PDB file of C-alpha atoms in Angstrom:
ATOM      1  CA  MET A   1       0.000   0.000   0.000  1.00  0.00           C
ATOM      2  CA  ILE A   2       1.399   3.346  -1.061  1.00  0.00           C
ATOM      3  CA  PRO A   3      -1.174   6.079  -0.584  1.00  0.00           C
ATOM      4  CA  SER A   4      -1.627   8.913  -2.992  1.00  0.00           C
ATOM      5  CA  CYS A   5      -1.546  12.520  -1.858  1.00  0.00           C
ATOM      6  CA  PRO A   6      -5.062  13.750  -1.031  1.00  0.00           C
ATOM      7  CA  GLU A   7      -4.141  17.222  -2.355  1.00  0.00           C
ATOM      8  CA  CYS A   8      -2.370  16.522  -5.660  1.00  0.00           C
ATOM      9  CA  GLY A   9      -2.678  12.755  -6.235  1.00  0.00           C
ATOM     10  CA  ALA A  10       1.094  12.159  -6.384  1.00  0.00           C
ATOM     11  CA  ARG A  11       2.596   8.968  -4.985  1.00  0.00           C
ATOM     12  CA  GLY A  12       3.499   9.242  -1.309  1.00  0.00           C
ATOM     13  CA  VAL A  13       6.591   8.074   0.532  1.00  0.00           C
ATOM     14  CA  PRO A  14       6.833   7.274   4.243  1.00  0.00           C
ATOM     15  CA  LEU A  15       7.489  10.322   6.415  1.00  0.00           C
ATOM     16  CA  MET A  16       9.799   9.631   9.336  1.00  0.00           C
ATOM     17  CA  PHE A  17      10.426  11.852  12.364  1.00  0.00           C
ATOM     18  CA  GLY A  18      13.338  11.797  14.802  1.00  0.00           C
ATOM     19  CA  MET A  19      17.052  11.116  14.420  1.00  0.00           C
ATOM     20  CA  PRO A  20      17.457   9.108  11.195  1.00  0.00           C
ATOM     21  CA  VAL A  21      19.728   6.101  10.843  1.00  0.00           C
ATOM     22  CA  PRO A  22      22.224   6.337   7.932  1.00  0.00           C
ATOM     23  CA  GLU A  23      20.013   4.107   5.766  1.00  0.00           C
ATOM     24  CA  ALA A  24      17.109   6.539   6.225  1.00  0.00           C
ATOM     25  CA  ILE A  25      19.298   9.423   5.065  1.00  0.00           C
ATOM     26  CA  ASP A  26      20.256   7.408   1.965  1.00  0.00           C
ATOM     27  CA  ALA A  27      16.595   6.557   1.305  1.00  0.00           C
ATOM     28  CA  ALA A  28      15.611  10.234   1.651  1.00  0.00           C
ATOM     29  CA  GLU A  29      18.349  11.290  -0.773  1.00  0.00           C
ATOM     30  CA  ASP A  30      16.945   8.761  -3.289  1.00  0.00           C
ATOM     31  CA  GLY A  31      13.366  10.029  -2.789  1.00  0.00           C
ATOM     32  CA  ASP A  32      12.132   6.799  -1.181  1.00  0.00           C
ATOM     33  CA  LEU A  33      11.534   8.380   2.225  1.00  0.00           C
ATOM     34  CA  ALA A  34      10.874  11.848   3.637  1.00  0.00           C
ATOM     35  CA  LEU A  35      12.527  13.102   6.816  1.00  0.00           C
ATOM     36  CA  GLY A  36      10.295  15.275   8.983  1.00  0.00           C
ATOM     37  CA  GLY A  37      12.782  16.462  11.592  1.00  0.00           C
ATOM     38  CA  CYS A  38      12.321  16.255  15.355  1.00  0.00           C
ATOM     39  CA  VAL A  39       9.205  18.370  15.934  1.00  0.00           C
ATOM     40  CA  MET A  40       5.958  16.471  15.480  1.00  0.00           C
ATOM     41  CA  ARG A  41       2.499  17.968  15.405  1.00  0.00           C
ATOM     42  CA  GLU A  42      -0.837  16.337  16.173  1.00  0.00           C
ATOM     43  CA  PRO A  43      -2.086  14.466  14.327  1.00  0.00           C
ATOM     44  CA  THR A  44       1.359  13.362  13.194  1.00  0.00           C
ATOM     45  CA  PRO A  45       1.509  12.879   9.416  1.00  0.00           C
ATOM     46  CA  ASN A  46       3.154   9.686   8.187  1.00  0.00           C
ATOM     47  CA  TRP A  47       3.250  10.206   4.405  1.00  0.00           C
ATOM     48  CA  GLN A  48       4.583  12.950   2.134  1.00  0.00           C
ATOM     49  CA  CYS A  49       4.447  13.578  -1.614  1.00  0.00           C
ATOM     50  CA  PRO A  50       7.124  15.184  -3.839  1.00  0.00           C
ATOM     51  CA  ARG A  51       5.365  18.562  -3.417  1.00  0.00           C
ATOM     52  CA  SER A  52       5.832  18.272   0.371  1.00  0.00           C
ATOM     53  CA  HIS A  53       2.129  17.800   1.131  1.00  0.00           C
ATOM     54  CA  GLN A  54       1.870  15.721   4.300  1.00  0.00           C
ATOM     55  CA  TRP A  55      -1.005  13.580   5.546  1.00  0.00           C
ATOM     56  CA  ARG A  56      -1.824  10.790   7.948  1.00  0.00           C
ATOM     57  CA  ASP A  57      -2.980   7.320   7.011  1.00  0.00           C
ATOM     58  CA  ASP A  58      -4.218   5.401  10.048  1.00  0.00           C
ATOM     59  CA  ASP A  59      -3.057   2.020   8.677  1.00  0.00           C
ATOM     60  CA  THR A  60       0.132   2.196  10.716  1.00  0.00           C
ATOM     61  CA  ALA A  61       0.874  -1.529  10.272  1.00  0.00           C
ATOM     62  CA  ALA A  62       1.110  -1.026   6.490  1.00  0.00           C
ATOM     63  CA  TRP A  63       3.240   2.092   7.063  1.00  0.00           C
ATOM     64  CA  ASP A  64       5.591   0.119   9.343  1.00  0.00           C
ATOM     65  CA  ARG A  65       5.962  -2.650   6.738  1.00  0.00           C
ATOM     66  CA  HIS A  66       6.587  -0.168   3.930  1.00  0.00           C
ATOM     67  CA  LEU A  67       9.119   1.819   5.971  1.00  0.00           C
ATOM     68  CA  LEU A  68      11.029  -1.363   6.868  1.00  0.00           C
ATOM     69  CA  THR A  69      11.025  -2.417   3.193  1.00  0.00           C
ATOM     70  CA  VAL A  70      12.464   0.971   2.173  1.00  0.00           C
ATOM     71  CA  LEU A  71      15.122   0.934   4.890  1.00  0.00           C
ATOM     72  CA  THR A  72      16.086  -2.688   4.142  1.00  0.00           C
ATOM     73  CA  ALA A  73      16.501  -1.824   0.452  1.00  0.00           C
ATOM     74  CA  HIS A  74      19.041   0.780   1.571  1.00  0.00           C
ATOM     75  CA  GLY A  75      21.047  -1.681   3.688  1.00  0.00           C
ATOM     76  CA  TYR A  76      19.313  -1.501   7.063  1.00  0.00           C
ATOM     77  CA  ARG A  77      19.394  -4.676   9.152  1.00  0.00           C
ATOM     78  CA  GLU A  78      17.139  -5.056  12.187  1.00  0.00           C
ATOM     79  CA  THR A  79      18.925  -5.769  15.445  1.00  0.00           C
ATOM     80  CA  ILE A  80      17.328  -7.165  18.555  1.00  0.00           C
TER      81      ILE A  80
END
C-alpha cells in the first residue's frame, strides 16, 4: 500500500520523524523516504508527496511494513 496525496494525487513516501539512521538518510536522498525532523504535530503525518504535502494514514501496520522495506533496500538490518 502506497497512498496517494489527497491534495495533488502524487505517490506518497513514508514520512519519518526523529534522528534518522544512515540508511534513512540514503533513502531520503533517493526520494524513497521523507525526513520530517524532530518536531511532530498532532495528528502526526506519516506520508509525504514530492510537493511536500503531508497527511496521515491510520493504517500504521502497512506504514511500518513499507518503511522497513524501504530501509532494508538501503542496507538496514534489524537488530534485537
